[in-house]
Coordinates of C-alpha atoms in Angstrom, one line a residue:
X1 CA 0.0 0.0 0.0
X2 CA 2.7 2.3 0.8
X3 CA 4.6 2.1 -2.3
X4 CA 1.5 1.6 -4.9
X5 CA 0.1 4.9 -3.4
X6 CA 3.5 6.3 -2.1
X7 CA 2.5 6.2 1.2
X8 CA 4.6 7.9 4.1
X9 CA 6.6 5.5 5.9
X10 CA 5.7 7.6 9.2
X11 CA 2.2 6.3 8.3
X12 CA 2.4 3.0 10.7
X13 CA 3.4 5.3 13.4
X14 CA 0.0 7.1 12.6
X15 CA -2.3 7.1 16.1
X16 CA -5.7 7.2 13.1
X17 CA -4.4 4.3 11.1
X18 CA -3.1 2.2 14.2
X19 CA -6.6 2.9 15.4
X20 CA -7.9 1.9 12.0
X21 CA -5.9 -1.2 10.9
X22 CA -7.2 -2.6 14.8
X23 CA -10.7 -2.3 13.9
X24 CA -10.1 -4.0 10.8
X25 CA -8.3 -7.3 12.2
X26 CA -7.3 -6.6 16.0
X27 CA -4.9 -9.9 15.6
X28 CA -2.8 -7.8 12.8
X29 CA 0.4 -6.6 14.1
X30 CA 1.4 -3.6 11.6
X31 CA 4.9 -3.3 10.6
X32 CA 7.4 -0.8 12.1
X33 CA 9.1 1.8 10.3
X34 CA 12.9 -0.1 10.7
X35 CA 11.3 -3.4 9.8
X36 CA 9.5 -1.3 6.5
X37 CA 13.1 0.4 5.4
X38 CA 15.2 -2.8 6.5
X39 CA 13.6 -5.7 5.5
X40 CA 10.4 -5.2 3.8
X41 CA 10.9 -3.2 1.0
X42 CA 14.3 -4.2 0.2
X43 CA 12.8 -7.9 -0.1
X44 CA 10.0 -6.8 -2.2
X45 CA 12.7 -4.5 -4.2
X46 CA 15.2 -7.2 -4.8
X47 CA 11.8 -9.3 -6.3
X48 CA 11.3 -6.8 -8.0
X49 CA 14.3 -6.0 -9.5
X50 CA 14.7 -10.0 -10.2
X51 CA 11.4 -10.1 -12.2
X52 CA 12.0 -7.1 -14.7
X53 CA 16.0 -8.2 -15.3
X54 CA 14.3 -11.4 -16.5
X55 CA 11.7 -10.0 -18.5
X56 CA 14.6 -7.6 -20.2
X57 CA 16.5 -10.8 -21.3
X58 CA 13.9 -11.8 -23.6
X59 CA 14.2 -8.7 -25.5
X60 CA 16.1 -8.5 -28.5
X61 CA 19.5 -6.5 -29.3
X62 CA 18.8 -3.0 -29.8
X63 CA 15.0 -3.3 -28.8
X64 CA 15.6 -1.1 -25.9
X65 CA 15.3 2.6 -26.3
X66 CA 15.4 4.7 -22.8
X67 CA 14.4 8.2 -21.8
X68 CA 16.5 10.1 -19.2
X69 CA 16.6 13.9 -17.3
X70 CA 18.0 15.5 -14.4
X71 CA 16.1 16.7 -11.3
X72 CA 16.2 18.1 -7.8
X73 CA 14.3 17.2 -4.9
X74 CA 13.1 19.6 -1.9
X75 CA 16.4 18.4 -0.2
X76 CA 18.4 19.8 -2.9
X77 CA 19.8 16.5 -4.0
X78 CA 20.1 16.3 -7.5
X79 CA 18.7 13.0 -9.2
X80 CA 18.8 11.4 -12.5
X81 CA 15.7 9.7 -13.6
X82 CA 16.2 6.3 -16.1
X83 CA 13.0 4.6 -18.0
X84 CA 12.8 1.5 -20.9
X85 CA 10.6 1.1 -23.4
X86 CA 9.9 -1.6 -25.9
X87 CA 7.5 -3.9 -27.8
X88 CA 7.5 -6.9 -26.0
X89 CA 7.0 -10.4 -28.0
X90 CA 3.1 -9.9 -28.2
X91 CA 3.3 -6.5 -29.9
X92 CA 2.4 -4.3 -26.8
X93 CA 4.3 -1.1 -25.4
X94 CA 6.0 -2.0 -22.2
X95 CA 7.8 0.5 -19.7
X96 CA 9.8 0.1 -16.6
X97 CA 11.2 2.6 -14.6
X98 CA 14.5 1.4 -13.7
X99 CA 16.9 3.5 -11.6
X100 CA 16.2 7.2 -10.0
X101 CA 19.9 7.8 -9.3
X102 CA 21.3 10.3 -6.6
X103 CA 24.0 12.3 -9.2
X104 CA 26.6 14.6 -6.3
X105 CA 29.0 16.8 -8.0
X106 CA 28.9 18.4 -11.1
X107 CA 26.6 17.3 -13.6
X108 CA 29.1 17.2 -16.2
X109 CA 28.7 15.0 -19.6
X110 CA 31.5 12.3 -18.2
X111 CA 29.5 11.8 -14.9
X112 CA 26.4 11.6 -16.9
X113 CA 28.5 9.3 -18.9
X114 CA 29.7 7.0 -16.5
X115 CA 26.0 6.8 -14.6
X116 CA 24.5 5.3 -18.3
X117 CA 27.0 3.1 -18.7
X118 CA 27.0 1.8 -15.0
X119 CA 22.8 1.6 -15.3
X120 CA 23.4 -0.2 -18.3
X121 CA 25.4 -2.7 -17.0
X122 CA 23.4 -3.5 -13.9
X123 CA 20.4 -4.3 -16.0
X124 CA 22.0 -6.1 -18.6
X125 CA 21.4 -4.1 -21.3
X126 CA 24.3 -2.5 -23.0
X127 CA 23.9 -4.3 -25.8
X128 CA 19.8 -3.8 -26.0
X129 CA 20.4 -0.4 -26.0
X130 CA 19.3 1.3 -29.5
X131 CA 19.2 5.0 -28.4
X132 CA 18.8 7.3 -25.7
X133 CA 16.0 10.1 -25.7
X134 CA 16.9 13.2 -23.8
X135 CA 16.0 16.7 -23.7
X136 CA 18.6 19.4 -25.6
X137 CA 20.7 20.2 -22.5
X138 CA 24.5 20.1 -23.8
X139 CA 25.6 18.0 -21.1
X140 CA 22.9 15.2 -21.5
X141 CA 23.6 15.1 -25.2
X142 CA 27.0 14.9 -24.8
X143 CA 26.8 12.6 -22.0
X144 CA 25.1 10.1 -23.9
X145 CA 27.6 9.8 -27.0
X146 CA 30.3 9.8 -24.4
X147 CA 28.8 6.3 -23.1
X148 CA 28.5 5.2 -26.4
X149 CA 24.9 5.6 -27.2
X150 CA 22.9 7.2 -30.1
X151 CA 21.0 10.5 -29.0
X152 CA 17.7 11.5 -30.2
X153 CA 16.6 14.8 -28.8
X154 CA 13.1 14.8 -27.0
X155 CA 10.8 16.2 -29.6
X156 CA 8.4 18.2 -27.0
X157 CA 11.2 19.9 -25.3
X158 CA 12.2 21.1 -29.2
X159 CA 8.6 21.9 -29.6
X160 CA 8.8 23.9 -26.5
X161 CA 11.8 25.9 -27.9
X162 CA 10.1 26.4 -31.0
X163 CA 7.4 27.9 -29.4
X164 CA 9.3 29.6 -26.7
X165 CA 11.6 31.2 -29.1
X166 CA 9.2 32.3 -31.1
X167 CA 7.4 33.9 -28.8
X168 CA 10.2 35.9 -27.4
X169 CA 11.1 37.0 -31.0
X170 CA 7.9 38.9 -31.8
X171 CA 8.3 42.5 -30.4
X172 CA 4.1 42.8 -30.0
X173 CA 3.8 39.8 -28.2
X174 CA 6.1 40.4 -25.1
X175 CA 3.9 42.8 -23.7
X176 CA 0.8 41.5 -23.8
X177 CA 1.7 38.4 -22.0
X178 CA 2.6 40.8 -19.2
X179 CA -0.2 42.7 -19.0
X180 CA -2.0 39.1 -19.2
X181 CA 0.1 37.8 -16.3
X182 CA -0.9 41.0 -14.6
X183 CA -4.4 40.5 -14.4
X184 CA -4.2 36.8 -13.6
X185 CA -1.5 37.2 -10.8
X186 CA -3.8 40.4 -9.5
X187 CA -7.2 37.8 -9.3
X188 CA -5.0 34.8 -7.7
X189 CA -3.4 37.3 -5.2
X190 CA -6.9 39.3 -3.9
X191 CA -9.7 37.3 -2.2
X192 CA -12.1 40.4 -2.9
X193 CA -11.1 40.6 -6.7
X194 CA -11.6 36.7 -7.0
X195 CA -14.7 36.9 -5.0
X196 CA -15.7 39.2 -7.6
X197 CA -14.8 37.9 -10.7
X198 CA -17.1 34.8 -9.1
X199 CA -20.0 36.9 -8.9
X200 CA -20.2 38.5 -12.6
X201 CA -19.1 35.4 -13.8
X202 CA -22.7 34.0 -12.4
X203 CA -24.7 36.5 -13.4
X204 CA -23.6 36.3 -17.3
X205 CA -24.0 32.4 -17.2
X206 CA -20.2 32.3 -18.3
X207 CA -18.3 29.3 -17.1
X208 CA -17.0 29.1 -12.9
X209 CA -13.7 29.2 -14.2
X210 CA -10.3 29.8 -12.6
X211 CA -7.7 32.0 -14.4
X212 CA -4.9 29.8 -15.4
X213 CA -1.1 31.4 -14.7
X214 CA 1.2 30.6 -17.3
X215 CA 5.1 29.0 -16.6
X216 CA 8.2 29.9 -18.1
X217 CA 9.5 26.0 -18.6
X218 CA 5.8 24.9 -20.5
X219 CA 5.0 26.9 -23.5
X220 CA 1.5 25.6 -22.9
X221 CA 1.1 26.8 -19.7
X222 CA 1.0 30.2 -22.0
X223 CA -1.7 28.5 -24.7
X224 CA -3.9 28.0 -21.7
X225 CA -4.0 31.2 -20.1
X226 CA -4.8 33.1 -23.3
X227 CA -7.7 30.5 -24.0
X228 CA -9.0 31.5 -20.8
X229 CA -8.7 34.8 -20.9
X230 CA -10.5 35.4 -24.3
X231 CA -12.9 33.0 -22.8
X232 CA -13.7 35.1 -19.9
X233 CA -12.8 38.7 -20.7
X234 CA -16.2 39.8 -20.6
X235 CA -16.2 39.0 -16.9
X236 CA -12.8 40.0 -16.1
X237 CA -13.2 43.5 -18.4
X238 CA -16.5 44.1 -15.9
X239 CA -14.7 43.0 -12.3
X240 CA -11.4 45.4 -13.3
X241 CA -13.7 48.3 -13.5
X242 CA -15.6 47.9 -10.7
X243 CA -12.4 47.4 -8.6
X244 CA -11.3 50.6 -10.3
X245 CA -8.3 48.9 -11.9
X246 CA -9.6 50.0 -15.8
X247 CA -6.1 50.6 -16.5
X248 CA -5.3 46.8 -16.3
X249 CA -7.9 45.8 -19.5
X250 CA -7.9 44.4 -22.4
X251 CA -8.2 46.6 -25.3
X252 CA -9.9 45.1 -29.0
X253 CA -6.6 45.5 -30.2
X254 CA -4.8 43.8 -27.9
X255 CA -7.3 40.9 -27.8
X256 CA -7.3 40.5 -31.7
X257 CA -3.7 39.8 -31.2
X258 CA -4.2 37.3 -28.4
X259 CA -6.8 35.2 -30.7
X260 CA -4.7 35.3 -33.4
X261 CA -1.8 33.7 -30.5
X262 CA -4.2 31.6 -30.0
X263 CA -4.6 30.2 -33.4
X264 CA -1.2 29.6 -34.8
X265 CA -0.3 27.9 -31.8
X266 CA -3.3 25.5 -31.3
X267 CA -1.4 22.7 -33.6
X268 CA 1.4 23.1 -31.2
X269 CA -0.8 22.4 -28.0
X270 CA -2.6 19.5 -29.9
X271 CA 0.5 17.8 -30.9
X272 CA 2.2 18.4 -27.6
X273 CA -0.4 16.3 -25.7
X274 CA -0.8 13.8 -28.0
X275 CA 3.1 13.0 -28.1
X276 CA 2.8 13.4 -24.2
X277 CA 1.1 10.4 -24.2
X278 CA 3.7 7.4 -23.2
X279 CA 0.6 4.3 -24.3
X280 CA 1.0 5.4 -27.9
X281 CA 3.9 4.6 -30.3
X282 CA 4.7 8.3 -30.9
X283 CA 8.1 8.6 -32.6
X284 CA 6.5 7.3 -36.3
X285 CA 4.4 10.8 -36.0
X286 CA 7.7 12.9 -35.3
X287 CA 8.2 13.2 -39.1
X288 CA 4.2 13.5 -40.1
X289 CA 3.9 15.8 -37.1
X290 CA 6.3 18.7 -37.9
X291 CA 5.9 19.0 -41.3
X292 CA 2.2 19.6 -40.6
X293 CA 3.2 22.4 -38.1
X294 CA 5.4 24.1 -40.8
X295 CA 2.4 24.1 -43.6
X296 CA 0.4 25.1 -40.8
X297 CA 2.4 27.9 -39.7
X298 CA 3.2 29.2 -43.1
X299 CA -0.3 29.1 -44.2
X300 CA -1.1 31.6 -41.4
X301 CA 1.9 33.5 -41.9
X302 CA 1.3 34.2 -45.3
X303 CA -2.1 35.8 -43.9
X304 CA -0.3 38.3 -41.7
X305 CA -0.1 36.0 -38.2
X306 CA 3.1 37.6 -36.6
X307 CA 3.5 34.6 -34.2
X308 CA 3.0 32.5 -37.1
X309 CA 5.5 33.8 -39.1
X310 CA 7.8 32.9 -36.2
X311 CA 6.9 29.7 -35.4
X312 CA 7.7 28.9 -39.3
X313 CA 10.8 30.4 -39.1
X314 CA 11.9 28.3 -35.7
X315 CA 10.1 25.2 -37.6
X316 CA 13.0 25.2 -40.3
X317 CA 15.8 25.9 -37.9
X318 CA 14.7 23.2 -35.6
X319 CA 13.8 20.0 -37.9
X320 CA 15.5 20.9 -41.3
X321 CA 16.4 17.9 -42.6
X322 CA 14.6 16.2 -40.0
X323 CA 13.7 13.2 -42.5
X324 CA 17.7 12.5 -42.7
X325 CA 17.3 10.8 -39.3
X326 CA 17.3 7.6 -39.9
X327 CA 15.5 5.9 -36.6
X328 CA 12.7 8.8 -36.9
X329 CA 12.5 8.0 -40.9
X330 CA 12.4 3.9 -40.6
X331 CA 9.7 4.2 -37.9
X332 CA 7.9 6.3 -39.9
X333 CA 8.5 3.7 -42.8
X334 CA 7.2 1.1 -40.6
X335 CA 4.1 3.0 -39.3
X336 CA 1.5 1.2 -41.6
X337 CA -0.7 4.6 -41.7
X338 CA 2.4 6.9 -42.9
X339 CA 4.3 5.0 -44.7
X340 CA 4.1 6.9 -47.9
X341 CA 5.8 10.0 -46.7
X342 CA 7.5 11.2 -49.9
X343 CA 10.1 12.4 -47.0
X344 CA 11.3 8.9 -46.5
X345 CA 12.5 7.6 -49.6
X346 CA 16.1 7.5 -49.4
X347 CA 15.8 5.4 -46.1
X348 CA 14.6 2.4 -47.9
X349 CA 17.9 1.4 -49.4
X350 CA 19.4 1.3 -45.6
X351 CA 16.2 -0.4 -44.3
X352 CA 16.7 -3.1 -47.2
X353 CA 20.3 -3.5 -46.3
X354 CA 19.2 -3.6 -42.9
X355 CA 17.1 -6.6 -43.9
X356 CA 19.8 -8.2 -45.9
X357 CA 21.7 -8.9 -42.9
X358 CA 19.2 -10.5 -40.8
X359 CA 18.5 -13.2 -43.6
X360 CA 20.5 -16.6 -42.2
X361 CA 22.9 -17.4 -45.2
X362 CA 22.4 -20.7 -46.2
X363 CA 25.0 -23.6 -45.3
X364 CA 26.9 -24.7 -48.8
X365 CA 25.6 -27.8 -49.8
X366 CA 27.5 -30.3 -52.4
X367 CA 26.2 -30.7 -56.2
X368 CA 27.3 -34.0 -56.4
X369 CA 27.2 -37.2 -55.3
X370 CA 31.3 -38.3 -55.4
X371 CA 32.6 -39.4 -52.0
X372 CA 34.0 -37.6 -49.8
X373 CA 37.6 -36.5 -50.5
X374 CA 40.2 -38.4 -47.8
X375 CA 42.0 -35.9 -46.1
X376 CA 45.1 -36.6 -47.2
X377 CA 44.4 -36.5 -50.9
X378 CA 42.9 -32.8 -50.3
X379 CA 44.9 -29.5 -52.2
X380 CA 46.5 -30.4 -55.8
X381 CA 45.0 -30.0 -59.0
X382 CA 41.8 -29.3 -57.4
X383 CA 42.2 -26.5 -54.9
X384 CA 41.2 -23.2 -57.4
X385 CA 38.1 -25.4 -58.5
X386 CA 36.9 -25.3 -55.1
X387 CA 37.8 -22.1 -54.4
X388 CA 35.6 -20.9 -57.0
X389 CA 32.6 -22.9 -56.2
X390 CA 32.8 -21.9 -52.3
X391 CA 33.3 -18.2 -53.8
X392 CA 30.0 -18.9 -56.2
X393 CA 27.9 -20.4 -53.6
X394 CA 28.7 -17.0 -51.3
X395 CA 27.6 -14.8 -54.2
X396 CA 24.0 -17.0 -54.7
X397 CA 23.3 -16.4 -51.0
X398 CA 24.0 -12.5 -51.4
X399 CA 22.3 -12.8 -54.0
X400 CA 18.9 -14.3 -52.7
X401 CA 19.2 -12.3 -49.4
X402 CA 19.0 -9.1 -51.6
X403 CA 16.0 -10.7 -53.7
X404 CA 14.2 -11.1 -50.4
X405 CA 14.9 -7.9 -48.7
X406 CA 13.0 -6.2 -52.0
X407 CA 10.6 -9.2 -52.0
X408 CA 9.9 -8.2 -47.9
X409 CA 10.2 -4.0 -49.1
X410 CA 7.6 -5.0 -52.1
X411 CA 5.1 -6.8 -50.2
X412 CA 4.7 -4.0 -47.0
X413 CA 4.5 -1.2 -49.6
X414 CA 2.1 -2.8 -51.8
X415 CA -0.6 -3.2 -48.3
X416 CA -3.0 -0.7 -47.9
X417 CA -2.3 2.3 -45.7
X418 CA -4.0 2.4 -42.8
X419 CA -6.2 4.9 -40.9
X420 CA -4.7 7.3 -38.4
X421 CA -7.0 5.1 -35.9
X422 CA -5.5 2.3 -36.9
X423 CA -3.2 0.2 -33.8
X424 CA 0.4 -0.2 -35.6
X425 CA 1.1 -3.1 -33.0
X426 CA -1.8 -5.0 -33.9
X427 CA -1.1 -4.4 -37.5
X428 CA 2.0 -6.1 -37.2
X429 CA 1.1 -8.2 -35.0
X430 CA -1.5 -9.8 -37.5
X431 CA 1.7 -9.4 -40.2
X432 CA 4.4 -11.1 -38.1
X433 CA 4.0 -14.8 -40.1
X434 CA 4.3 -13.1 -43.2
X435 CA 6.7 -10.7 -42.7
X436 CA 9.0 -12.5 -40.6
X437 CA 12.1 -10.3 -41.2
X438 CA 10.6 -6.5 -41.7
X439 CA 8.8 -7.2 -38.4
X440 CA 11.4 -7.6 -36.1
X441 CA 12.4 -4.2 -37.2
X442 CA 9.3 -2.8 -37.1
X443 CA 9.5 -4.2 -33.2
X444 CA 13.0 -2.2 -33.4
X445 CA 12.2 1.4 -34.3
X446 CA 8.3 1.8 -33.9
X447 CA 9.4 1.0 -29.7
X448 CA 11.3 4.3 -30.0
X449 CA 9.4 7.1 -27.9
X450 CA 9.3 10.3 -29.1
X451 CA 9.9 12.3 -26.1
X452 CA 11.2 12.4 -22.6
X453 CA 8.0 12.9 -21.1
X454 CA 8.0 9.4 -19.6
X455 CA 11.5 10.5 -16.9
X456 CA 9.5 14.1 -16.2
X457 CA 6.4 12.4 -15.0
X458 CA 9.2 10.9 -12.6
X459 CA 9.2 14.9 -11.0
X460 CA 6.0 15.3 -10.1
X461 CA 5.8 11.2 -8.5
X462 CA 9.3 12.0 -6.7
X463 CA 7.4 15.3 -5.2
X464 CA 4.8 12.9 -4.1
X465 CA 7.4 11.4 -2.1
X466 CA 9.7 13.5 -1.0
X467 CA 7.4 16.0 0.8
X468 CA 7.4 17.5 4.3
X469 CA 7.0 14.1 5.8
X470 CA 9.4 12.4 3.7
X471 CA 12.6 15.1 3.4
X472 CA 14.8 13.1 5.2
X473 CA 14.3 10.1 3.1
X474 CA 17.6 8.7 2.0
X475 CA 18.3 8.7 -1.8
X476 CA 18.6 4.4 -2.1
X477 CA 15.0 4.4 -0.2
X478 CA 14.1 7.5 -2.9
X479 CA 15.4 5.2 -5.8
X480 CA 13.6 2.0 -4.5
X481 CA 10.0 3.5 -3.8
X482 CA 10.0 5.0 -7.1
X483 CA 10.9 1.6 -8.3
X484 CA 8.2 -0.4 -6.5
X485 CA 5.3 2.5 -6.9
X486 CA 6.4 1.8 -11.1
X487 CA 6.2 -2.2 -10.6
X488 CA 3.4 -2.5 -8.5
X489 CA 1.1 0.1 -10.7
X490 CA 2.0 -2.3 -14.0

């Protein structure tokens, strides 16, 4: 119970629950605290830890892709957060949270470095490891090539920069988020002006909304307050006045200006909560995804959107070339609803050589029938001619393994493409007999997740835990909560 609904330890010291857990069963004898930290949970952590090793050794090489960030807790201790994800045998999305790491010192890219690699080798799965998605920070980028790993940036922090960038670019826009944040930060900080705001809000039949405040490290945060703002402006425009602060509304001007915010970057908040969420195979939209946003933003630019002449502008610096990529482009390949992109092209020679080397080569086999040559009667006359036939035979088996990588390529692009509604997994799943080779690496790269999203929910569970009951907890007892709260909830 405590580590499925991250519990306080201090909870079997609790006079209520003692009282409580009596009345259920007075024969129960509750745990105590030392017993909890010092045999209980290690027990159940060291089953636990057993259980998912062994389900990682049925996974194939480079299966494994993991997500990874930095954080600090209320203590001040900084962490590192480590997640897996793959398709397991059955064609369903699994994840694990394995370690959340106490990192001391300098997060520099060699200590980031040597934390992978020694995470890695604990679970057994260096050689599993396909890539590693982190956000943009230098040190985490360079961290992970130090240890040897392929880096793909997480595609919702480079949304967020796109956005954020953009938004700091355009000279008109800077102001008005201030004045917004003004008149939001004004409601949240006075009861009377709240209490007001309440009251008109009634008596137009607008909704009981709150105002939403916006945060500098989620673009979002920034979509969301201007939504509500439009939304309720009539009521806020009415309370200012009668609290004699006029000077803080909106003018039309100003909230033509907002709406048209609002509007180039609705794709952004639509495709930042659908890559947000971890259930879905989301890196085979990456590609898809921002070269929708570009049309999108250039469409509206062209009509005289400022903000979306930005966000076009950060589009191109951001994911030019973005096709070149070749995990993002095979996934996409192997995505049975977008595998048409005319973006994707050139990655079908490297997914066919790809294939070529996972066909078995077939043993040589003898044309003929004459006995076997005694050992000492080997070499002579005879040597060149079976050189040459050994050499032939290697060349037929090339030869074939090409002819069924394009056999393989031929028959997946000739099937229908699929609705956006359409399950990949199951797809392929239903495919697997037939396409024996092209679906293990459709297994490979369509278990790649687009973002880092999964190691940031990590924050907001670790603030859960580490709260003002819990500040003293001790950063193994951090790591192995986290751990059991992720295994248990599976």
């Amino acid at each position: 119970m405590i580590a499925v609904d991250l519990q306080p330890l201090s909870i079997v010291d609790d006079q209520g629950f003692r009282e409580f857990a009596r009345e259920m069963d007075p024969r129960y004898v509750l745990p105590s605290r030392r017993s909890l930290v010092r045999t209980d949970f290690p027990q159940l952590f060291q089953r636990a830890q057993s259980d998912v090793k062994s389900i990682l050794t049925e996974v194939s090489d480079r299966d494994i892709t993991l997500t990874t960030d930095l954080w600090t807790s209320r203590a001040g201790e900084a962490y590192m957060s480590l997640t897996c994800h793959y398709i397991s045998k059955d064609w369903k999305f699994r994840s694990h949270i394995l370690s959340t790491s106490h990192l001391p010192g300098e997060h520099t890219a060699h200590a980031i470095a040597e934390k992978l690699t020694t995470e890695a080798e604990e679970w057994g799965i260096s050689e599993k490891i396909q890539a590693i998605v982190t956000d943009n920070g230098a040190n985490m980028v360079a961290g992970v090539r130090v240890a040897g790993f392929k880096q793909i940036p997480c595609f919702a922090h480079s949304l967020n920069l796109v956005v954020q960038d953009s938004l700091n670019s355009s000279q008109s826009v800077g102001p008005i988020l201030q004045k917004c944040n003004s008149v939001v930060t004004y409601f949240h900080h006075s009861t009377k002006a709240m209490d007001k705001l309440r009251e008109i809000q009634q008596q137009i039949n607008l909704p009981m909304h709150k105002l939403i405040n916006s945060v500098v490290t989620r673009w979002n945060s920034v979509f969301y307050m201007l939504e509500r703002i439009v939304e309720q402006n009539q009521a806020i425009t009415t309370a200012l006045c009668v609290l004699g602060r006029s000077t803080m509304c909106l003018c039309e001007e100003e909230l033509e200006k907002i709406k048209d915010m609002i509007t180039a970057l609705r794709p952004y908040e639509e495709v930042t909560r659908e890559l947000s969420a971890e259930k879905f195979v989301s890196i085979s939209k990456v590609i898809p995804l921002s070269t929708l946003l570009l049309t999108s933003s250039s469409d509206l630019s062209k009509k005289g959107n400022e903000v979306a002449c930005q966000l076009a502008q950060q589009c191109k610096k951001r994911f030019m070339n973005i096709e070149q990529n070749y995990p993002l482009a095979a996934s996409t390949w192997f995505d049975p609803r977008f595998k048409n992109n005319d973006n994707i092209k050139v990655t079908k020679e490297k997914i066919i050589h790809e294939l070529q080397k996972m066909k078995p080569v077939p043993a040589p086999t003898d044309l003929d029938d004459s006995p076997a040559v005694p050992p000492e009667e080997k070499g002579g006359i005879w040597t060149m001619f079976d050189q040459a036939k050994k050499k032939n035979q290697e060349q037929r088996s090339e030869r074939t393994s090409m002819v069924d990588a394009h056999i393989e390529m031929r028959m997946y692009g000739d099937e229908q493409l699929m609705s956006r509604e359409t399950d990949p997994l199951e797809w392929w799943r239903s495919r697997e007999e037939c396409l024996k080779f092209s679906s293990k690496l459709a297994r490979k790269y369509l278990g790649i997740v687009a973002t880092s999203v999964p190691s940031e929910r990590l924050f907001s569970k670790a603030g859960q835990l580490i709260s003002d009951r819990r500040a003293s907890l001790k950063p193994k007892n951090v790591n192995m909560l986290l751990f059991l709260n992720d295994y248990l909830n599976q």
